[in-house]
């Protein structure tokens, strides 16, 4: 059994790789940070391999796709991603375009090619990492990040239904965590202001639910509650509340 995990060098991806390895999977660990991936592989007693790839680069994505196909993987975890924090007028366009390439384009390409592979053998799991951001009205001060996560959710939901109608044994799941204690905020240029879950907890929960073929995976009671109740609040109010929460993460945006 083989699994490929993108963004395996830290946070949620690293802990998902640990969980899958514990279940006996040979893990293919993808990210840019070679030393972190080697360290993880050592922790996992070498049962896997690393693949250095920058997913904002098309030819690196080609390399990852061809690895998935030649290794005939059973599980794909599209986890690599990051955010860009700030007022839309102030954020750097190149950072945002890189984010779109990693969070959207690479995930889209990998999902398409691996889904085709899994359909031919009628077996496999794809776990696409979205966010609670992908379930919300919009995300002032993280607007382009929220949009990428909505894309991931929407794409995966559509594929889910096409796949279900084929009575396929391929399974697609969407992970939508709220705040998780990882390097995410530091990279996005923000600081944590909300109680966050540990990446170990989120990873364990996600892997367990993925193998139960759950479609939407939302770790943590508070986020589940928030998502449930937002349907009773009008969009403009949700955006005002969202702004108040996000503004506390930065300095004077
Ligand atoms: N933390 C949260 O609060 C939270 C909440 C909801 C959803 N999420 C989502 O969870 C996923 C994992 O994030 P995290 O919280 O675990 O953050 P993290 O600790 O910063 O991990 C991000 C991972 O993505 C990889 N990555 C980033 N840019 C890449 C690129 N250009 N090419 C290849 N790999 C790249 C990083 O590896 P290298 O830097 O080594 O390349 C790293 O392994 C993301 O999709 C994020 O949007 C996070």
Coordinates of C-alpha atoms and ligand atoms in Angstrom, one line a residue:
X1 CA 0.0 0.0 0.0
X2 CA 1.4 3.4 -1.0
X3 CA 0.4 6.9 -0.2
X4 CA 1.7 10.2 -1.5
X5 CA 1.4 13.3 0.7
X6 CA 2.1 16.8 -0.4
X7 CA 3.3 19.3 2.1
X8 CA 4.7 16.5 4.3
X9 CA 7.6 18.6 5.7
X10 CA 5.5 20.2 8.5
X11 CA 2.2 20.6 10.2
X12 CA -0.9 18.7 9.1
X13 CA 0.9 16.9 6.2
X14 CA 3.7 15.7 8.3
X15 CA 1.3 14.2 10.9
X16 CA -0.9 12.6 8.2
X17 CA 2.2 11.0 6.8
X18 CA 3.0 9.7 10.3
X19 CA -0.5 8.2 10.7
X20 CA -0.5 6.5 7.3
X21 CA 3.0 5.1 8.0
X22 CA 1.7 3.7 11.3
X23 CA -1.1 2.0 9.3
X24 CA 1.6 0.3 7.2
X25 CA 1.6 2.6 4.2
X26 CA 4.8 3.2 2.2
X27 CA 4.8 7.0 2.2
X28 CA 6.0 9.3 -0.5
X29 CA 6.8 12.6 1.1
X30 CA 6.6 15.7 -1.1
X31 CA 7.7 19.3 -0.2
X32 CA 10.6 21.7 -0.9
X33 CA 12.5 21.3 2.5
X34 CA 14.8 18.3 1.9
X35 CA 16.2 18.2 5.4
X36 CA 12.8 18.2 7.1
X37 CA 11.6 15.4 4.8
X38 CA 14.7 13.3 5.5
X39 CA 14.2 13.9 9.2
X40 CA 10.6 12.6 9.0
X41 CA 11.6 9.7 6.9
X42 CA 14.2 8.7 9.5
X43 CA 11.4 8.9 12.2
X44 CA 9.3 6.6 10.1
X45 CA 12.2 4.0 10.0
X46 CA 12.8 4.7 6.3
X47 CA 9.5 3.1 5.2
X48 CA 9.0 5.5 2.3
X49 CA 10.9 8.0 0.2
X50 CA 11.1 11.8 -0.3
X51 CA 10.4 13.7 -3.4
X52 CA 11.6 17.3 -3.5
X53 CA 9.1 19.5 -5.5
X54 CA 8.0 23.1 -5.6
X55 CA 4.3 22.8 -6.5
X56 CA 4.2 26.3 -7.8
X57 CA 6.4 25.0 -10.6
X58 CA 4.6 23.2 -13.5
X59 CA 7.4 20.8 -14.3
X60 CA 7.8 19.8 -10.6
X61 CA 4.0 19.1 -10.6
X62 CA 4.6 16.9 -13.7
X63 CA 7.3 15.0 -11.7
X64 CA 4.9 14.4 -8.8
X65 CA 2.1 13.2 -11.1
X66 CA 4.5 10.8 -12.8
X67 CA 5.6 9.5 -9.4
X68 CA 1.9 8.8 -8.5
X69 CA 1.4 6.9 -11.7
X70 CA 4.5 4.8 -11.7
X71 CA 4.1 3.9 -8.0
X72 CA 0.4 3.2 -8.6
X73 CA -0.5 4.9 -5.3
X74 CA -3.5 4.0 -3.2
X75 CA -3.9 7.2 -1.3
X76 CA -3.3 10.8 -2.4
X77 CA -3.3 13.6 0.2
X78 CA -3.3 17.0 -1.5
X79 CA -2.2 19.0 1.6
X80 CA 0.5 21.5 0.5
X81 CA -0.8 25.0 0.8
X82 CA -0.3 28.4 2.3
X83 CA -2.0 31.8 2.8
X84 CA -1.2 35.4 2.1
X85 CA -2.5 37.8 4.8
X86 CA -3.5 41.4 4.3
X87 CA -5.7 43.9 2.6
X88 CA -6.3 43.0 -1.0
X89 CA -4.9 46.3 -2.1
X90 CA -1.7 45.7 -0.2
X91 CA -0.9 42.1 -0.8
X92 CA 1.8 41.1 -3.2
X93 CA 0.5 39.8 -6.5
X94 CA 3.4 37.4 -7.0
X95 CA 2.8 35.8 -3.6
X96 CA -0.8 35.4 -4.4
X97 CA -0.2 33.9 -7.9
X98 CA 2.2 31.4 -6.3
X99 CA -0.5 30.6 -3.7
X100 CA -3.0 30.0 -6.5
X101 CA -0.5 27.7 -8.3
X102 CA 0.1 25.6 -5.1
X103 CA -3.4 25.6 -3.5
X104 CA -5.4 25.4 -6.7
X105 CA -3.5 24.5 -9.9
X106 CA -1.2 21.7 -8.5
X107 CA -4.1 20.2 -6.4
X108 CA -6.4 20.3 -9.5
X109 CA -3.8 18.6 -11.7
X110 CA -2.9 15.9 -9.2
X111 CA -6.5 15.2 -8.4
X112 CA -7.3 14.8 -12.1
X113 CA -4.5 12.4 -13.0
X114 CA -4.6 10.4 -9.8
X115 CA -8.4 10.1 -10.0
X116 CA -8.1 8.7 -13.5
X117 CA -5.5 6.2 -12.2
X118 CA -7.8 5.1 -9.3
X119 CA -10.8 4.9 -11.6
X120 CA -9.1 2.3 -13.8
X121 CA -8.3 0.1 -10.8
X122 CA -11.5 1.1 -9.1
X123 CA -9.8 1.6 -5.8
X124 CA -8.2 4.4 -3.8
X125 CA -8.7 7.5 -1.6
X126 CA -8.1 11.1 -2.4
X127 CA -8.0 13.6 0.6
X128 CA -8.1 17.2 -0.5
X129 CA -7.2 19.7 2.2
X130 CA -9.5 22.7 2.1
X131 CA -10.2 24.6 5.3
X132 CA -13.1 25.9 7.3
X133 CA -12.3 29.0 5.2
X134 CA -13.7 27.0 2.2
X135 CA -17.0 26.7 4.0
X136 CA -17.4 30.3 4.9
X137 CA -19.0 33.4 3.2
X138 CA -15.6 34.9 2.4
X139 CA -12.5 36.0 4.2
X140 CA -11.7 39.6 4.5
X141 CA -7.9 40.1 4.9
X142 CA -7.3 36.6 3.6
X143 CA -9.6 36.9 0.6
X144 CA -7.5 35.1 -2.0
X145 CA -6.6 32.3 0.4
X146 CA -10.3 31.8 1.3
X147 CA -11.1 31.7 -2.5
X148 CA -8.5 29.0 -3.1
X149 CA -10.0 26.9 -0.3
X150 CA -13.6 27.4 -1.7
X151 CA -12.2 26.1 -5.0
X152 CA -10.8 23.0 -3.4
X153 CA -14.2 22.3 -1.6
X154 CA -16.3 23.0 -4.7
X155 CA -14.1 20.9 -7.1
X156 CA -14.0 18.0 -4.7
X157 CA -17.8 18.0 -4.1
X158 CA -18.6 17.9 -7.8
X159 CA -16.2 15.0 -8.4
X160 CA -17.7 13.2 -5.4
X161 CA -21.1 13.2 -7.0
X162 CA -19.9 12.1 -10.5
X163 CA -17.9 9.3 -8.8
X164 CA -20.9 8.2 -6.6
X165 CA -23.1 7.8 -9.6
X166 CA -20.5 5.4 -11.1
X167 CA -20.8 3.3 -8.0
X168 CA -17.1 3.6 -7.8
X169 CA -14.9 2.2 -5.1
X170 CA -12.7 5.4 -5.3
X171 CA -13.3 7.8 -2.4
X172 CA -12.9 11.5 -2.2
X173 CA -12.8 13.4 1.1
X174 CA -12.4 17.0 1.9
X175 CA -10.6 18.1 5.1
X176 CA -11.9 21.4 6.5
X177 CA -10.1 22.3 9.7
X178 CA -10.4 25.6 11.6
X179 CA -7.2 27.0 13.2
X180 CA -4.5 24.4 13.7
X181 CA -1.2 25.1 15.5
X182 CA 1.4 24.8 12.6
X183 CA 3.7 27.2 10.7
X184 CA 0.7 28.4 8.7
X185 CA 0.1 31.8 10.3
X186 CA 3.8 32.7 10.4
X187 CA 4.1 32.0 6.7
X188 CA 0.8 33.9 5.9
X189 CA 2.2 36.9 7.9
X190 CA -0.3 36.7 10.7
X191 CA -0.4 35.6 14.3
X192 CA -2.8 33.3 16.0
X193 CA -5.7 34.8 17.9
X194 CA -8.0 31.8 18.2
X195 CA -7.8 28.6 20.1
X196 CA -6.2 26.1 17.8
X197 CA -6.2 22.3 17.5
X198 CA -3.0 20.4 17.3
X199 CA -1.9 19.0 13.9
X200 CA -1.5 15.5 15.5
X201 CA -5.2 15.6 16.5
X202 CA -6.3 16.9 13.1
X203 CA -4.2 14.4 11.2
X204 CA -5.5 11.4 13.2
X205 CA -9.1 12.5 12.9
X206 CA -8.7 13.1 9.1
X207 CA -7.1 9.7 8.4
X208 CA -9.7 7.9 10.5
X209 CA -12.6 9.7 8.7
X210 CA -11.0 9.3 5.2
X211 CA -10.9 5.5 5.6
X212 CA -14.6 5.6 6.7
X213 CA -15.2 7.3 3.3
X214 CA -16.5 10.5 4.9
X215 CA -17.0 13.3 2.4
X216 CA -16.6 16.5 4.6
X217 CA -14.2 16.1 7.5
X218 CA -14.4 18.9 10.0
X219 CA -12.3 18.4 13.1
X220 CA -13.4 20.1 16.4
X221 CA -16.8 20.8 17.9
X222 CA -16.5 24.6 17.9
X223 CA -15.9 24.9 14.2
X224 CA -18.7 22.4 13.4
X225 CA -21.0 24.6 15.5
X226 CA -19.8 27.8 13.8
X227 CA -20.4 26.4 10.4
X228 CA -23.8 25.1 11.4
X229 CA -25.0 28.5 12.8
X230 CA -23.6 30.7 10.0
X231 CA -26.5 29.6 7.8
X232 CA -28.8 31.7 10.1
X233 CA -26.7 34.9 9.7
X234 CA -26.8 37.1 6.6
X235 CA -23.7 37.3 4.4
X236 CA -22.9 41.0 5.2
X237 CA -22.9 40.3 8.9
X238 CA -20.7 37.2 8.5
X239 CA -18.2 39.3 6.6
X240 CA -18.2 41.9 9.3
X241 CA -17.6 39.2 12.0
X242 CA -14.9 37.6 9.8
X243 CA -13.1 41.0 9.4
X244 CA -13.1 41.5 13.2
X245 CA -11.6 38.1 13.7
X246 CA -9.0 38.4 11.0
X247 CA -7.9 41.9 11.9
X248 CA -6.6 40.7 15.3
X249 CA -4.1 38.5 13.5
X250 CA -2.2 41.4 11.9
X251 CA -0.9 44.8 12.7
X252 CA -2.8 47.7 11.2
X253 CA -3.9 46.3 7.8
Ligands
LIG1 N1 -2.9 25.7 10.1 C1 -4.2 26.0 9.9 O1 -4.8 26.8 10.7 C2 -5.0 25.5 8.7 C3 -6.4 25.5 8.8 C4 -7.1 25.0 7.7 C5 -6.4 24.5 6.6 N2 -5.1 24.5 6.6 C6 -4.4 23.9 5.4 O2 -3.6 22.8 5.8 C7 -2.6 22.6 4.8 C8 -1.3 22.4 5.5 O3 -1.0 23.6 6.2 P1 -0.3 23.6 7.7 O4 -1.2 24.3 8.6 O5 0.2 22.2 8.1 O6 0.9 24.6 7.4 P2 2.5 24.4 7.3 O7 3.0 23.8 8.6 O8 3.0 25.7 6.9 O9 2.7 23.3 6.2 C9 2.5 23.7 4.8 C10 3.2 22.6 4.0 O10 3.0 22.9 2.6 C11 4.2 22.8 1.9 N3 4.3 23.8 0.8 C12 4.1 25.2 0.9 N4 4.4 25.7 -0.3 C13 4.8 24.7 -1.1 C14 5.3 24.7 -2.5 N5 5.5 25.8 -3.2 N6 5.7 23.5 -3.0 C15 5.6 22.3 -2.2 N7 5.2 22.3 -1.0 C16 4.8 23.5 -0.4 C17 5.3 23.1 3.0 O11 6.5 22.5 2.6 P3 7.9 23.3 2.2 O12 7.8 24.6 2.8 O13 8.9 22.4 2.7 O14 7.8 23.2 0.7 C18 4.7 22.4 4.2 O15 5.0 21.1 4.2 C19 -2.6 23.8 3.9 O16 -3.3 23.5 2.7 C20 -3.5 24.8 4.7 O17 -4.1 25.7 3.9 C21 -4.3 24.9 7.6

